[in-house]
């Protein structure tokens, strides 16, 4: 019997890419491939690239080159690029990076196994030709669900699958295979975006907004719970638009309680929310539903009205602060994070001061700050009133320092609070930190974590009630409450 071909998936970028990689893994395993963790142990390394900003593109190219260096020194025979950068640039990437043996777009995902076999056998598969994916779906959202021939990563069609890549209960979930044993997993709620922010190229290569059906999201969540997942994070380019193409813009409000009731799931988190689309009913569900985290990943981007209009966005400092007051009036411990762009074309000193006013009043738990740079194909790249690079860099450094100070202050405000922490890793006996986890206001990778200095009774995947006793920057230091670990004497020591 011939030896099974091996494949490793290297994932860069956001949680949406992680879901896409697990769909590719499911497709490949279902077709007989053996999945391995390290690229050096694989016949082919598949690099799921990010094409969001310049730094992410560089990381993607570096990962492709690093995987290419393995060829001739071990088992690796081929390196293939997939993901957003491959979709966005296609042939251009292939010409600029001949080290990649293949550049595959989203349309190739359904046939990923055949594509890799062709490349490994010495054949050549034509590199992907980019196109504006916004034009692939009908303009009317209500007509998009019938466009079944459009490739939508993370929306893989149901199929009969081997054990381990499909749920044992109920209808089949979209094709997926977990690539790690984390108690947290992302679930794709939708793909694409109908907003036209002047700085963002994502809709051009991710396409127009289209929701997954609630039954698919529920079935995938049930399967993930069977795999030991305790927390799911709903991801898309814009979760607040969920359901608009299914005839119900409030569909998320009814779906969240159903997801929270799935056996084995301890926490449901929603990411990527648009402030201009926040509804009172959605705020109510996010702040009052058991097991749904009162967590608000709000894409503010700026708060000066003139800058926001140039970005083709809505709102201002006072309206944003009013939104935060509404949220905290319903859930005082709610977590809020956001990202901001400084140095946007036309941004004045007064605009920057307005952003500072918002940041000082917002009490955000996590803040990401980016300096503006042109993204090809975007409206903002054509603007005339660009700031000098050194001015952008200076403003980036200034706001970043302020952000670091403010999130540390916000963490200190949480000292004395009781938090529910999902344990994600447990240290060795001689480690200074016994365990790491995350509270409801902390999303994976981006928002800090909770540190336990005593680990007795803690295990990965366990939800622990704890008291915050200190901070380390944005991170919290906590101790389990007496009785939280089932042993009052030990927990209370």
Short mmCIF file of C-alpha atoms in Angstrom, two decimals, residues 19-424:
data_model
loop_
_atom_site.label_atom_id
_atom_site.label_comp_id
_atom_site.label_asym_id
_atom_site.label_seq_id
_atom_site.Cartn_x
_atom_site.Cartn_y
_atom_site.Cartn_z
CA UNK A 19 -11.42 28.61 10.03
CA UNK A 20 -10.51 28.45 6.33
CA UNK A 21 -7.41 26.38 7.13
CA UNK A 22 -9.50 23.90 9.11
CA UNK A 23 -11.87 23.58 6.15
CA UNK A 24 -8.91 22.85 3.87
CA UNK A 25 -7.65 20.34 6.43
CA UNK A 26 -11.05 18.63 6.46
CA UNK A 27 -11.13 18.40 2.69
CA UNK A 28 -7.61 17.02 2.50
CA UNK A 29 -8.05 14.44 5.26
CA UNK A 30 -11.31 13.30 3.73
CA UNK A 31 -9.41 12.66 0.50
CA UNK A 32 -6.71 10.57 2.17
CA UNK A 33 -4.01 13.07 3.06
CA UNK A 34 -2.16 12.79 6.34
CA UNK A 35 -2.06 16.08 8.22
CA UNK A 36 1.17 16.93 10.05
CA UNK A 37 1.98 19.86 12.29
CA UNK A 38 5.41 20.87 11.00
CA UNK A 39 6.13 21.87 7.42
CA UNK A 40 9.45 20.01 7.51
CA UNK A 41 7.54 16.74 7.98
CA UNK A 42 5.20 17.38 5.04
CA UNK A 43 5.41 16.57 1.34
CA UNK A 44 3.69 19.88 0.70
CA UNK A 45 3.44 22.98 2.89
CA UNK A 46 0.29 25.03 2.32
CA UNK A 47 0.69 28.61 3.56
CA UNK A 48 -2.62 30.37 4.22
CA UNK A 49 -1.57 33.97 3.64
CA UNK A 50 -2.92 37.31 4.86
CA UNK A 51 -3.30 40.25 2.46
CA UNK A 52 -4.70 42.87 4.82
CA UNK A 53 -1.89 45.37 5.40
CA UNK A 54 1.74 45.68 4.33
CA UNK A 55 3.17 44.07 7.48
CA UNK A 56 0.85 41.07 7.10
CA UNK A 57 1.86 40.67 3.46
CA UNK A 58 5.53 40.69 4.47
CA UNK A 59 4.87 38.04 7.10
CA UNK A 60 3.14 35.92 4.46
CA UNK A 61 6.05 36.22 2.03
CA UNK A 62 8.52 35.41 4.82
CA UNK A 63 6.51 32.29 5.71
CA UNK A 64 6.52 31.15 2.09
CA UNK A 65 10.27 31.68 1.82
CA UNK A 66 10.89 29.89 5.11
CA UNK A 67 8.88 26.90 3.92
CA UNK A 68 10.72 26.97 0.60
CA UNK A 69 14.05 26.72 2.44
CA UNK A 70 12.97 23.27 3.63
CA UNK A 71 12.94 21.89 0.10
CA UNK A 72 15.97 19.74 -0.57
CA UNK A 73 16.78 19.37 3.12
CA UNK A 74 14.01 17.02 4.20
CA UNK A 75 10.68 15.69 3.12
CA UNK A 76 9.17 18.93 1.79
CA UNK A 77 8.78 18.90 -1.98
CA UNK A 78 6.44 21.78 -2.64
CA UNK A 79 5.19 25.04 -1.15
CA UNK A 80 1.76 26.36 -2.09
CA UNK A 81 0.22 29.74 -1.30
CA UNK A 82 -3.50 30.06 -0.54
CA UNK A 83 -5.53 32.64 1.40
CA UNK A 84 -6.16 36.35 1.04
CA UNK A 85 -2.80 37.39 -0.41
CA UNK A 86 -2.96 34.60 -2.98
CA UNK A 87 -6.54 35.53 -3.85
CA UNK A 88 -5.77 39.24 -4.05
CA UNK A 89 -2.61 39.04 -6.19
CA UNK A 90 -2.64 35.64 -7.89
CA UNK A 91 -0.36 35.62 -10.92
CA UNK A 92 1.41 38.76 -9.72
CA UNK A 93 2.43 36.95 -6.53
CA UNK A 94 3.50 33.88 -8.51
CA UNK A 95 5.74 35.98 -10.76
CA UNK A 96 7.23 37.93 -7.86
CA UNK A 97 7.76 34.80 -5.77
CA UNK A 98 8.84 31.92 -8.03
CA UNK A 99 9.75 29.96 -4.90
CA UNK A 100 6.04 29.16 -4.51
CA UNK A 101 5.14 26.04 -6.50
CA UNK A 102 1.51 27.10 -6.71
CA UNK A 103 -0.69 30.11 -5.99
CA UNK A 104 -4.29 29.02 -5.46
CA UNK A 105 -7.35 31.20 -5.04
CA UNK A 106 -10.61 30.60 -3.20
CA UNK A 107 -12.10 28.93 -6.29
CA UNK A 108 -9.50 26.17 -5.92
CA UNK A 109 -10.46 25.24 -2.35
CA UNK A 110 -13.12 22.69 -3.32
CA UNK A 111 -10.50 20.87 -5.43
CA UNK A 112 -7.53 21.44 -3.13
CA UNK A 113 -6.57 17.77 -3.06
CA UNK A 114 -6.38 17.51 -6.86
CA UNK A 115 -4.45 20.76 -7.07
CA UNK A 116 -1.81 19.56 -4.59
CA UNK A 117 -1.47 16.16 -6.26
CA UNK A 118 -0.91 17.87 -9.62
CA UNK A 119 1.79 20.10 -8.17
CA UNK A 120 3.52 17.23 -6.34
CA UNK A 121 3.57 15.11 -9.47
CA UNK A 122 5.45 17.83 -11.32
CA UNK A 123 2.47 19.29 -13.11
CA UNK A 124 1.67 22.96 -13.29
CA UNK A 125 -1.61 24.46 -12.20
CA UNK A 126 -2.23 27.91 -13.64
CA UNK A 127 -1.90 30.56 -10.97
CA UNK A 128 -5.08 32.20 -9.82
CA UNK A 129 -6.25 35.24 -11.79
CA UNK A 130 -7.62 37.87 -9.38
CA UNK A 131 -11.06 39.38 -9.90
CA UNK A 132 -13.32 41.68 -7.95
CA UNK A 133 -15.32 39.19 -5.89
CA UNK A 134 -17.96 41.82 -5.08
CA UNK A 135 -19.27 41.24 -8.60
CA UNK A 136 -19.78 37.50 -8.15
CA UNK A 137 -22.90 37.76 -5.95
CA UNK A 138 -26.14 39.60 -6.79
CA UNK A 139 -26.37 43.22 -5.72
CA UNK A 140 -29.53 42.43 -3.76
CA UNK A 141 -28.63 40.61 -0.52
CA UNK A 142 -31.91 38.67 -0.67
CA UNK A 143 -30.79 36.97 -3.90
CA UNK A 144 -27.34 35.88 -2.72
CA UNK A 145 -28.25 32.64 -0.97
CA UNK A 146 -29.11 31.08 -4.33
CA UNK A 147 -25.64 31.76 -5.78
CA UNK A 148 -24.40 28.27 -4.91
CA UNK A 149 -21.54 28.26 -7.46
CA UNK A 150 -19.57 31.03 -5.73
CA UNK A 151 -16.66 29.79 -3.62
CA UNK A 152 -17.08 30.89 0.01
CA UNK A 153 -14.22 29.74 2.28
CA UNK A 154 -15.56 28.52 5.59
CA UNK A 155 -18.97 27.75 4.07
CA UNK A 156 -17.93 24.28 2.84
CA UNK A 157 -20.79 22.19 1.52
CA UNK A 158 -22.02 19.31 3.75
CA UNK A 159 -20.74 15.89 2.76
CA UNK A 160 -20.16 12.42 4.16
CA UNK A 161 -16.95 12.54 6.13
CA UNK A 162 -14.71 10.18 8.08
CA UNK A 163 -14.90 10.11 11.85
CA UNK A 164 -13.33 13.20 13.37
CA UNK A 165 -14.23 15.64 10.63
CA UNK A 166 -18.02 15.72 11.01
CA UNK A 167 -20.45 15.85 13.93
CA UNK A 168 -21.74 12.58 15.32
CA UNK A 169 -25.08 14.20 16.10
CA UNK A 170 -27.60 15.69 13.72
CA UNK A 171 -27.05 16.85 10.14
CA UNK A 172 -23.57 17.11 8.72
CA UNK A 173 -21.65 20.32 9.41
CA UNK A 174 -19.55 22.14 6.82
CA UNK A 175 -16.30 20.32 6.15
CA UNK A 176 -13.76 20.99 8.90
CA UNK A 177 -10.95 19.32 10.81
CA UNK A 178 -9.43 20.84 13.95
CA UNK A 179 -5.74 21.65 13.77
CA UNK A 180 -5.11 22.06 17.49
CA UNK A 181 -6.53 21.00 20.84
CA UNK A 182 -7.44 24.45 22.09
CA UNK A 183 -10.67 24.73 24.10
CA UNK A 184 -11.50 27.77 21.94
CA UNK A 185 -12.52 27.74 18.28
CA UNK A 186 -13.77 30.30 15.81
CA UNK A 187 -16.96 29.72 13.84
CA UNK A 188 -17.58 31.63 10.65
CA UNK A 189 -20.91 33.45 10.77
CA UNK A 190 -20.69 35.07 7.34
CA UNK A 191 -18.25 36.10 4.63
CA UNK A 192 -17.58 39.34 2.82
CA UNK A 193 -18.64 42.91 3.48
CA UNK A 194 -20.99 45.40 1.85
CA UNK A 195 -19.47 48.44 3.54
CA UNK A 196 -17.19 50.61 1.42
CA UNK A 197 -14.68 52.03 3.87
CA UNK A 198 -12.27 54.08 1.82
CA UNK A 199 -9.15 52.52 3.38
CA UNK A 200 -10.14 48.85 3.11
CA UNK A 201 -9.51 46.44 0.24
CA UNK A 202 -11.04 43.38 1.90
CA UNK A 203 -14.41 43.42 0.07
CA UNK A 204 -12.63 43.31 -3.29
CA UNK A 205 -11.06 39.92 -2.54
CA UNK A 206 -13.48 38.53 0.07
CA UNK A 207 -16.58 39.62 -1.83
CA UNK A 208 -20.00 40.90 -0.85
CA UNK A 209 -21.63 39.96 2.42
CA UNK A 210 -23.35 36.57 2.66
CA UNK A 211 -24.57 34.85 5.83
CA UNK A 212 -24.28 31.21 6.70
CA UNK A 213 -27.55 29.56 7.57
CA UNK A 214 -28.25 29.27 11.30
CA UNK A 215 -28.54 25.48 11.06
CA UNK A 216 -24.99 25.27 9.64
CA UNK A 217 -23.62 27.46 12.43
CA UNK A 218 -25.43 25.40 15.06
CA UNK A 219 -24.34 22.06 13.62
CA UNK A 220 -20.72 23.16 13.45
CA UNK A 221 -20.90 24.39 17.04
CA UNK A 222 -22.31 21.01 18.17
CA UNK A 223 -19.45 19.26 16.40
CA UNK A 224 -16.87 21.55 17.99
CA UNK A 225 -18.39 20.84 21.42
CA UNK A 226 -17.97 17.12 20.70
CA UNK A 227 -14.29 17.84 19.99
CA UNK A 228 -13.87 19.38 23.45
CA UNK A 229 -14.32 23.06 22.57
CA UNK A 230 -15.68 25.15 25.45
CA UNK A 231 -15.77 28.60 23.85
CA UNK A 232 -16.75 29.57 20.33
CA UNK A 233 -16.00 32.94 18.77
CA UNK A 234 -18.25 34.04 15.93
CA UNK A 235 -16.23 35.68 13.17
CA UNK A 236 -16.89 37.43 9.87
CA UNK A 237 -16.04 40.76 8.29
CA UNK A 238 -19.17 42.27 9.87
CA UNK A 239 -21.26 40.26 12.34
CA UNK A 240 -23.81 43.05 12.86
CA UNK A 241 -25.07 42.49 9.29
CA UNK A 242 -25.79 38.81 9.92
CA UNK A 243 -29.15 37.72 8.56
CA UNK A 244 -29.86 40.66 6.26
CA UNK A 245 -29.62 38.36 3.22
CA UNK A 246 -31.77 35.75 5.00
CA UNK A 247 -34.63 38.17 5.50
CA UNK A 248 -34.00 38.92 9.18
CA UNK A 249 -31.45 41.54 10.25
CA UNK A 250 -32.12 40.52 13.88
CA UNK A 251 -31.23 36.88 13.27
CA UNK A 252 -28.12 37.10 15.46
CA UNK A 253 -30.30 37.99 18.45
CA UNK A 254 -32.21 34.72 18.10
CA UNK A 255 -29.20 32.58 17.17
CA UNK A 256 -27.03 33.51 20.17
CA UNK A 257 -29.27 31.93 22.84
CA UNK A 258 -29.46 28.72 20.77
CA UNK A 259 -25.68 28.54 20.51
CA UNK A 260 -25.35 29.14 24.24
CA UNK A 261 -27.57 26.12 24.91
CA UNK A 262 -25.38 23.68 22.96
CA UNK A 263 -24.21 20.94 25.34
CA UNK A 264 -20.59 21.44 26.35
CA UNK A 265 -20.29 25.07 25.27
CA UNK A 266 -19.43 27.34 28.19
CA UNK A 267 -19.07 30.66 26.41
CA UNK A 268 -20.11 32.27 23.12
CA UNK A 269 -18.24 35.36 21.96
CA UNK A 270 -19.11 37.70 19.08
CA UNK A 271 -16.37 39.65 17.29
CA UNK A 272 -16.28 42.29 14.54
CA UNK A 273 -19.21 44.57 15.35
CA UNK A 274 -19.90 47.81 13.49
CA UNK A 275 -20.83 50.72 15.82
CA UNK A 276 -23.15 52.26 13.23
CA UNK A 277 -25.15 49.02 13.02
CA UNK A 278 -25.50 48.27 16.74
CA UNK A 279 -29.14 47.71 17.72
CA UNK A 280 -30.72 47.98 21.17
CA UNK A 281 -31.94 44.38 20.89
CA UNK A 282 -28.47 43.08 20.07
CA UNK A 283 -26.98 44.96 23.01
CA UNK A 284 -29.67 43.42 25.24
CA UNK A 285 -28.86 39.87 24.09
CA UNK A 286 -25.10 40.37 24.41
CA UNK A 287 -25.42 41.76 27.93
CA UNK A 288 -28.09 39.48 29.40
CA UNK A 289 -27.89 36.00 27.84
CA UNK A 290 -26.27 33.32 30.05
CA UNK A 291 -23.04 31.98 28.53
CA UNK A 292 -22.93 34.80 25.93
CA UNK A 293 -19.95 37.01 26.76
CA UNK A 294 -20.78 40.71 27.28
CA UNK A 295 -17.97 41.47 24.87
CA UNK A 296 -17.99 44.25 22.28
CA UNK A 297 -15.36 44.23 19.54
CA UNK A 298 -16.40 47.58 18.05
CA UNK A 299 -14.71 48.86 14.92
CA UNK A 300 -14.47 52.59 15.70
CA UNK A 301 -11.32 53.34 13.59
CA UNK A 302 -11.39 57.02 14.66
CA UNK A 303 -13.72 59.46 16.42
CA UNK A 304 -13.18 62.80 14.66
CA UNK A 305 -16.21 63.38 12.39
CA UNK A 306 -14.18 64.74 9.47
CA UNK A 307 -11.83 61.76 9.45
CA UNK A 308 -14.70 59.30 9.77
CA UNK A 309 -16.51 60.85 6.80
CA UNK A 310 -13.33 60.63 4.73
CA UNK A 311 -13.17 56.96 5.75
CA UNK A 312 -16.83 56.65 4.61
CA UNK A 313 -17.85 55.77 8.13
CA UNK A 314 -20.29 57.23 10.63
CA UNK A 315 -20.33 58.54 14.18
CA UNK A 316 -18.33 60.86 16.40
CA UNK A 317 -16.81 60.98 19.88
CA UNK A 318 -20.01 61.81 21.74
CA UNK A 319 -22.14 59.22 19.95
CA UNK A 320 -19.52 56.55 20.53
CA UNK A 321 -19.27 57.41 24.23
CA UNK A 322 -23.06 57.30 24.47
CA UNK A 323 -23.02 53.80 22.95
CA UNK A 324 -20.46 52.68 25.54
CA UNK A 325 -22.52 54.21 28.35
CA UNK A 326 -25.55 52.24 27.12
CA UNK A 327 -23.57 48.99 27.09
CA UNK A 328 -22.08 49.51 30.54
CA UNK A 329 -25.41 50.60 31.93
CA UNK A 330 -26.63 47.08 31.16
CA UNK A 331 -23.38 45.20 31.94
CA UNK A 332 -20.85 47.23 33.99
CA UNK A 333 -18.14 44.60 33.53
CA UNK A 334 -18.61 44.38 29.75
CA UNK A 335 -15.41 44.14 27.74
CA UNK A 336 -14.81 46.56 24.87
CA UNK A 337 -11.96 46.60 22.37
CA UNK A 338 -11.32 48.52 19.17
CA UNK A 339 -8.79 49.41 16.48
CA UNK A 340 -7.84 52.88 15.29
CA UNK A 341 -6.05 54.36 12.29
CA UNK A 342 -3.94 57.48 12.83
CA UNK A 343 -2.39 59.68 10.16
CA UNK A 344 -5.30 59.21 7.77
CA UNK A 345 -5.19 61.63 4.80
CA UNK A 346 -6.37 65.03 5.92
CA UNK A 347 -6.17 64.24 9.65
CA UNK A 348 -5.45 67.48 11.55
CA UNK A 349 -3.97 68.09 14.98
CA UNK A 350 -7.52 68.89 16.13
CA UNK A 351 -8.71 65.53 14.77
CA UNK A 352 -5.96 63.76 16.69
CA UNK A 353 -6.94 65.64 19.85
CA UNK A 354 -10.55 64.54 19.32
CA UNK A 355 -9.40 60.91 19.08
CA UNK A 356 -7.47 61.40 22.33
CA UNK A 357 -10.61 62.78 23.96
CA UNK A 358 -12.50 59.67 22.97
CA UNK A 359 -9.80 57.27 24.12
CA UNK A 360 -9.52 58.99 27.49
CA UNK A 361 -13.26 58.69 28.04
CA UNK A 362 -13.90 55.27 26.53
CA UNK A 363 -12.18 53.01 29.12
CA UNK A 364 -11.40 50.36 26.51
CA UNK A 365 -9.95 47.01 27.57
CA UNK A 366 -7.83 46.59 24.46
CA UNK A 367 -6.74 49.06 21.79
CA UNK A 368 -5.05 48.37 18.47
CA UNK A 369 -3.41 51.35 16.74
CA UNK A 370 -2.21 51.42 13.12
CA UNK A 371 -0.50 54.12 11.13
CA UNK A 372 -2.18 54.85 7.82
CA UNK A 373 -0.57 53.51 4.66
CA UNK A 374 -1.99 53.31 1.16
CA UNK A 375 -3.66 50.06 0.18
CA UNK A 376 -3.74 49.64 -3.57
CA UNK A 377 -7.20 49.59 -5.06
CA UNK A 378 -8.76 51.64 -2.27
CA UNK A 379 -10.36 55.05 -2.54
CA UNK A 380 -8.12 56.52 0.17
CA UNK A 381 -5.04 55.71 -1.90
CA UNK A 382 -6.24 58.31 -4.42
CA UNK A 383 -6.63 61.10 -1.83
CA UNK A 384 -4.37 64.12 -2.28
CA UNK A 385 -3.98 65.32 1.33
CA UNK A 386 -1.59 62.62 2.51
CA UNK A 387 0.51 63.23 5.61
CA UNK A 388 4.28 62.83 5.57
CA UNK A 389 5.45 59.41 6.71
CA UNK A 390 7.35 60.88 9.64
CA UNK A 391 4.19 62.67 10.83
CA UNK A 392 2.22 59.41 10.63
CA UNK A 393 4.97 57.60 12.54
CA UNK A 394 5.06 60.31 15.23
CA UNK A 395 1.28 60.18 15.70
CA UNK A 396 1.32 56.39 15.76
CA UNK A 397 3.96 56.37 18.50
CA UNK A 398 2.07 58.99 20.52
CA UNK A 399 -1.33 57.29 20.37
CA UNK A 400 0.24 53.87 20.95
CA UNK A 401 1.85 55.10 24.17
CA UNK A 402 -1.45 56.59 25.28
CA UNK A 403 -3.28 53.36 24.42
CA UNK A 404 -0.82 51.27 26.43
CA UNK A 405 -1.28 53.52 29.44
CA UNK A 406 -5.08 53.53 29.17
CA UNK A 407 -5.53 49.76 28.83
CA UNK A 408 -3.25 49.26 31.84
CA UNK A 409 -5.42 51.69 33.81
CA UNK A 410 -8.54 49.82 32.68
CA UNK A 411 -7.03 46.54 33.84
CA UNK A 412 -6.33 48.10 37.25
CA UNK A 413 -10.00 49.11 37.49
CA UNK A 414 -10.84 45.40 37.38
CA UNK A 415 -8.90 44.55 40.54
CA UNK A 416 -11.42 43.15 43.01
CA UNK A 417 -13.83 41.97 40.30
CA UNK A 418 -15.03 38.38 40.10
CA UNK A 419 -14.35 36.91 36.67
CA UNK A 420 -15.04 33.59 34.97
CA UNK A 421 -11.80 32.38 33.41
CA UNK A 422 -11.47 29.68 30.76
CA UNK A 423 -8.12 27.99 31.43
CA UNK A 424 -6.15 27.62 28.19
#
